[in-house]
Amino acid sequence: MTDVRTAVRALGERGVEFLRYDGFEQDELGITGGQGPEIAWFADPAGTVLSVLSRR
């Protein structure tokens, strides 16, 4: 997948919950991308924070 929105939706359908951070404007899917690449964060079961990140 090359589209962040498609990847985030697919992960969301599988129960992945995306994190929200103060200071970042995030859309309804939890994606931010104001001044840089689109990115959305989530944590694995061990608490490690991972991201879905676009290439620009």
PDB file of N, CA and C in Angstrom:
ATOM      1  N   MET A   1       0.837  -1.178   0.000  1.00  0.00           N
ATOM      2  CA  MET A   1       0.000   0.000   0.000  1.00  0.00           C
ATOM      3  C   MET A   1       0.881   1.240   0.000  1.00  0.00           C
ATOM      4  N   THR A   2       0.531   2.178  -0.793  1.00  0.00           N
ATOM      5  CA  THR A   2       1.300   3.418  -0.838  1.00  0.00           C
ATOM      6  C   THR A   2       0.531   4.596  -0.275  1.00  0.00           C
ATOM      7  N   ASP A   3      -0.727   4.424   0.019  1.00  0.00           N
ATOM      8  CA  ASP A   3      -1.568   5.506   0.510  1.00  0.00           C
ATOM      9  C   ASP A   3      -1.771   5.360   2.018  1.00  0.00           C
ATOM     10  N   VAL A   4      -1.355   6.380   2.776  1.00  0.00           N
ATOM     11  CA  VAL A   4      -1.474   6.335   4.234  1.00  0.00           C
ATOM     12  C   VAL A   4      -2.928   6.156   4.660  1.00  0.00           C
ATOM     13  N   ARG A   5      -3.837   6.864   4.040  1.00  0.00           N
ATOM     14  CA  ARG A   5      -5.258   6.767   4.412  1.00  0.00           C
ATOM     15  C   ARG A   5      -5.793   5.355   4.224  1.00  0.00           C
ATOM     16  N   THR A   6      -5.425   4.719   3.136  1.00  0.00           N
ATOM     17  CA  THR A   6      -5.861   3.341   2.881  1.00  0.00           C
ATOM     18  C   THR A   6      -5.297   2.405   3.945  1.00  0.00           C
ATOM     19  N   ALA A   7      -4.025   2.572   4.279  1.00  0.00           N
ATOM     20  CA  ALA A   7      -3.390   1.724   5.284  1.00  0.00           C
ATOM     21  C   ALA A   7      -4.028   1.924   6.660  1.00  0.00           C
ATOM     22  N   VAL A   8      -4.278   3.188   7.026  1.00  0.00           N
ATOM     23  CA  VAL A   8      -4.876   3.468   8.337  1.00  0.00           C
ATOM     24  C   VAL A   8      -6.287   2.894   8.417  1.00  0.00           C
ATOM     25  N   ARG A   9      -7.051   3.044   7.361  1.00  0.00           N
ATOM     26  CA  ARG A   9      -8.407   2.469   7.364  1.00  0.00           C
ATOM     27  C   ARG A   9      -8.358   0.948   7.486  1.00  0.00           C
ATOM     28  N   ALA A  10      -7.460   0.314   6.737  1.00  0.00           N
ATOM     29  CA  ALA A  10      -7.341  -1.150   6.782  1.00  0.00           C
ATOM     30  C   ALA A  10      -6.935  -1.624   8.173  1.00  0.00           C
ATOM     31  N   LEU A  11      -5.994  -0.942   8.806  1.00  0.00           N
ATOM     32  CA  LEU A  11      -5.587  -1.315  10.161  1.00  0.00           C
ATOM     33  C   LEU A  11      -6.721  -1.065  11.152  1.00  0.00           C
ATOM     34  N   GLY A  12      -7.432   0.039  10.981  1.00  0.00           N
ATOM     35  CA  GLY A  12      -8.576   0.342  11.851  1.00  0.00           C
ATOM     36  C   GLY A  12      -9.651  -0.723  11.774  1.00  0.00           C
ATOM     37  N   GLU A  13      -9.886  -1.248  10.569  1.00  0.00           N
ATOM     38  CA  GLU A  13     -10.874  -2.322  10.395  1.00  0.00           C
ATOM     39  C   GLU A  13     -10.459  -3.596  11.130  1.00  0.00           C
ATOM     40  N   ARG A  14      -9.164  -3.721  11.393  1.00  0.00           N
ATOM     41  CA  ARG A  14      -8.646  -4.895  12.107  1.00  0.00           C
ATOM     42  C   ARG A  14      -8.491  -4.629  13.605  1.00  0.00           C
ATOM     43  N   GLY A  15      -8.996  -3.464  14.053  1.00  0.00           N
ATOM     44  CA  GLY A  15      -8.995  -3.170  15.484  1.00  0.00           C
ATOM     45  C   GLY A  15      -7.852  -2.319  15.992  1.00  0.00           C
ATOM     46  N   VAL A  16      -6.972  -1.869  15.102  1.00  0.00           N
ATOM     47  CA  VAL A  16      -5.866  -1.018  15.547  1.00  0.00           C
ATOM     48  C   VAL A  16      -6.422   0.355  15.918  1.00  0.00           C
ATOM     49  N   GLU A  17      -6.039   0.845  17.088  1.00  0.00           N
ATOM     50  CA  GLU A  17      -6.455   2.162  17.535  1.00  0.00           C
ATOM     51  C   GLU A  17      -5.285   3.123  17.395  1.00  0.00           C
ATOM     52  N   PHE A  18      -5.505   4.232  16.737  1.00  0.00           N
ATOM     53  CA  PHE A  18      -4.451   5.203  16.497  1.00  0.00           C
ATOM     54  C   PHE A  18      -4.381   6.209  17.630  1.00  0.00           C
ATOM     55  N   LEU A  19      -3.156   6.599  17.947  1.00  0.00           N
ATOM     56  CA  LEU A  19      -2.897   7.496  19.068  1.00  0.00           C
ATOM     57  C   LEU A  19      -3.118   8.950  18.667  1.00  0.00           C
ATOM     58  N   ARG A  20      -3.463   9.741  19.634  1.00  0.00           N
ATOM     59  CA  ARG A  20      -3.638  11.183  19.442  1.00  0.00           C
ATOM     60  C   ARG A  20      -2.662  11.892  20.370  1.00  0.00           C
ATOM     61  N   TYR A  21      -1.991  12.898  19.848  1.00  0.00           N
ATOM     62  CA  TYR A  21      -1.018  13.651  20.629  1.00  0.00           C
ATOM     63  C   TYR A  21      -1.395  15.121  20.659  1.00  0.00           C
ATOM     64  N   ASP A  22      -1.307  15.714  21.850  1.00  0.00           N
ATOM     65  CA  ASP A  22      -1.512  17.152  21.987  1.00  0.00           C
ATOM     66  C   ASP A  22      -0.447  17.871  21.160  1.00  0.00           C
ATOM     67  N   GLY A  23      -0.845  18.952  20.537  1.00  0.00           N
ATOM     68  CA  GLY A  23       0.097  19.734  19.749  1.00  0.00           C
ATOM     69  C   GLY A  23       0.158  19.346  18.283  1.00  0.00           C
ATOM     70  N   PHE A  24      -0.511  18.257  17.919  1.00  0.00           N
ATOM     71  CA  PHE A  24      -0.571  17.827  16.523  1.00  0.00           C
ATOM     72  C   PHE A  24      -2.022  17.880  16.068  1.00  0.00           C
ATOM     73  N   GLU A  25      -2.262  18.578  14.994  1.00  0.00           N
ATOM     74  CA  GLU A  25      -3.609  18.555  14.421  1.00  0.00           C
ATOM     75  C   GLU A  25      -3.754  17.262  13.639  1.00  0.00           C
ATOM     76  N   GLN A  26      -4.703  16.433  14.054  1.00  0.00           N
ATOM     77  CA  GLN A  26      -4.933  15.145  13.410  1.00  0.00           C
ATOM     78  C   GLN A  26      -6.365  15.091  12.912  1.00  0.00           C
ATOM     79  N   ASP A  27      -6.550  14.465  11.751  1.00  0.00           N
ATOM     80  CA  ASP A  27      -7.895  14.346  11.192  1.00  0.00           C
ATOM     81  C   ASP A  27      -8.664  13.227  11.875  1.00  0.00           C
ATOM     82  N   GLU A  28      -9.841  12.926  11.350  1.00  0.00           N
ATOM     83  CA  GLU A  28     -10.710  11.926  11.977  1.00  0.00           C
ATOM     84  C   GLU A  28     -10.098  10.528  12.021  1.00  0.00           C
ATOM     85  N   LEU A  29      -9.110  10.265  11.176  1.00  0.00           N
ATOM     86  CA  LEU A  29      -8.442   8.966  11.176  1.00  0.00           C
ATOM     87  C   LEU A  29      -7.217   8.938  12.095  1.00  0.00           C
ATOM     88  N   GLY A  30      -6.825  10.103  12.593  1.00  0.00           N
ATOM     89  CA  GLY A  30      -5.628  10.182  13.427  1.00  0.00           C
ATOM     90  C   GLY A  30      -4.384  10.528  12.638  1.00  0.00           C
ATOM     91  N   ILE A  31      -4.555  11.009  11.408  1.00  0.00           N
ATOM     92  CA  ILE A  31      -3.425  11.332  10.529  1.00  0.00           C
ATOM     93  C   ILE A  31      -3.104  12.816  10.647  1.00  0.00           C
ATOM     94  N   THR A  32      -1.819  13.115  10.763  1.00  0.00           N
ATOM     95  CA  THR A  32      -1.338  14.487  10.725  1.00  0.00           C
ATOM     96  C   THR A  32      -0.420  14.648   9.526  1.00  0.00           C
ATOM     97  N   GLY A  33      -0.275  15.831   9.043  1.00  0.00           N
ATOM     98  CA  GLY A  33       0.604  16.030   7.892  1.00  0.00           C
ATOM     99  C   GLY A  33       0.761  17.482   7.531  1.00  0.00           C
ATOM    100  N   GLY A  34       0.583  18.354   8.498  1.00  0.00           N
ATOM    101  CA  GLY A  34       0.625  19.782   8.234  1.00  0.00           C
ATOM    102  C   GLY A  34       1.877  20.268   7.530  1.00  0.00           C
ATOM    103  N   GLN A  35       3.030  20.079   8.128  1.00  0.00           N
ATOM    104  CA  GLN A  35       4.270  20.618   7.585  1.00  0.00           C
ATOM    105  C   GLN A  35       5.215  19.523   7.083  1.00  0.00           C
ATOM    106  N   GLY A  36       4.811  18.312   7.176  1.00  0.00           N
ATOM    107  CA  GLY A  36       5.684  17.224   6.756  1.00  0.00           C
ATOM    108  C   GLY A  36       4.867  16.115   6.128  1.00  0.00           C
ATOM    109  N   PRO A  37       5.409  14.917   6.121  1.00  0.00           N
ATOM    110  CA  PRO A  37       4.677  13.788   5.533  1.00  0.00           C
ATOM    111  C   PRO A  37       3.465  13.414   6.378  1.00  0.00           C
ATOM    112  N   GLU A  38       2.512  12.748   5.761  1.00  0.00           N
ATOM    113  CA  GLU A  38       1.362  12.236   6.517  1.00  0.00           C
ATOM    114  C   GLU A  38       1.860  11.119   7.430  1.00  0.00           C
ATOM    115  N   ILE A  39       1.397  11.143   8.666  1.00  0.00           N
ATOM    116  CA  ILE A  39       1.827  10.147   9.642  1.00  0.00           C
ATOM    117  C   ILE A  39       0.693   9.871  10.631  1.00  0.00           C
ATOM    118  N   ALA A  40       0.592   8.615  11.054  1.00  0.00           N
ATOM    119  CA  ALA A  40      -0.357   8.210  12.090  1.00  0.00           C
ATOM    120  C   ALA A  40       0.362   7.215  12.991  1.00  0.00           C
ATOM    121  N   TRP A  41       0.166   7.346  14.301  1.00  0.00           N
ATOM    122  CA  TRP A  41       0.855   6.512  15.274  1.00  0.00           C
ATOM    123  C   TRP A  41      -0.093   5.519  15.927  1.00  0.00           C
ATOM    124  N   PHE A  42       0.443   4.346  16.263  1.00  0.00           N
ATOM    125  CA  PHE A  42      -0.299   3.340  17.012  1.00  0.00           C
ATOM    126  C   PHE A  42       0.691   2.551  17.860  1.00  0.00           C
ATOM    127  N   ALA A  43       0.195   1.852  18.854  1.00  0.00           N
ATOM    128  CA  ALA A  43       1.059   1.056  19.735  1.00  0.00           C
ATOM    129  C   ALA A  43       0.766  -0.423  19.539  1.00  0.00           C
ATOM    130  N   ASP A  44       1.830  -1.227  19.565  1.00  0.00           N
ATOM    131  CA  ASP A  44       1.636  -2.674  19.498  1.00  0.00           C
ATOM    132  C   ASP A  44       1.278  -3.181  20.903  1.00  0.00           C
ATOM    133  N   PRO A  45       0.954  -4.474  21.044  1.00  0.00           N
ATOM    134  CA  PRO A  45       0.529  -4.986  22.355  1.00  0.00           C
ATOM    135  C   PRO A  45       1.567  -4.794  23.469  1.00  0.00           C
ATOM    136  N   ALA A  46       2.842  -4.668  23.110  1.00  0.00           N
ATOM    137  CA  ALA A  46       3.889  -4.458  24.115  1.00  0.00           C
ATOM    138  C   ALA A  46       4.052  -2.981  24.475  1.00  0.00           C
ATOM    139  N   GLY A  47       3.331  -2.096  23.761  1.00  0.00           N
ATOM    140  CA  GLY A  47       3.410  -0.673  24.035  1.00  0.00           C
ATOM    141  C   GLY A  47       4.407   0.085  23.178  1.00  0.00           C
ATOM    142  N   THR A  48       5.035  -0.616  22.236  1.00  0.00           N
ATOM    143  CA  THR A  48       5.962   0.046  21.330  1.00  0.00           C
ATOM    144  C   THR A  48       5.167   0.900  20.346  1.00  0.00           C
ATOM    145  N   VAL A  49       5.548   2.154  20.220  1.00  0.00           N
ATOM    146  CA  VAL A  49       4.830   3.049  19.307  1.00  0.00           C
ATOM    147  C   VAL A  49       5.407   2.891  17.907  1.00  0.00           C
ATOM    148  N   LEU A  50       4.510   2.645  16.962  1.00  0.00           N
ATOM    149  CA  LEU A  50       4.855   2.486  15.551  1.00  0.00           C
ATOM    150  C   LEU A  50       4.090   3.534  14.757  1.00  0.00           C
ATOM    151  N   SER A  51       4.429   3.677  13.477  1.00  0.00           N
ATOM    152  CA  SER A  51       3.714   4.654  12.667  1.00  0.00           C
ATOM    153  C   SER A  51       3.485   4.161  11.250  1.00  0.00           C
ATOM    154  N   VAL A  52       2.491   4.759  10.643  1.00  0.00           N
ATOM    155  CA  VAL A  52       2.263   4.637   9.208  1.00  0.00           C
ATOM    156  C   VAL A  52       2.701   5.987   8.673  1.00  0.00           C
ATOM    157  N   LEU A  53       3.636   5.995   7.736  1.00  0.00           N
ATOM    158  CA  LEU A  53       4.271   7.216   7.282  1.00  0.00           C
ATOM    159  C   LEU A  53       4.326   7.269   5.765  1.00  0.00           C
ATOM    160  N   SER A  54       3.969   8.414   5.200  1.00  0.00           N
ATOM    161  CA  SER A  54       4.038   8.546   3.743  1.00  0.00           C
ATOM    162  C   SER A  54       5.430   8.973   3.317  1.00  0.00           C
ATOM    163  N   ARG A  55       5.756   8.676   2.097  1.00  0.00           N
ATOM    164  CA  ARG A  55       6.993   9.169   1.489  1.00  0.00           C
ATOM    165  C   ARG A  55       6.638  10.406   0.693  1.00  0.00           C
ATOM    166  N   ARG A  56       7.465  11.388   0.766  1.00  0.00           N
ATOM    167  CA  ARG A  56       7.234  12.609  -0.036  1.00  0.00           C
ATOM    168  C   ARG A  56       8.341  12.783  -1.004  1.00  0.00           C
TER     169      ARG A  56
END
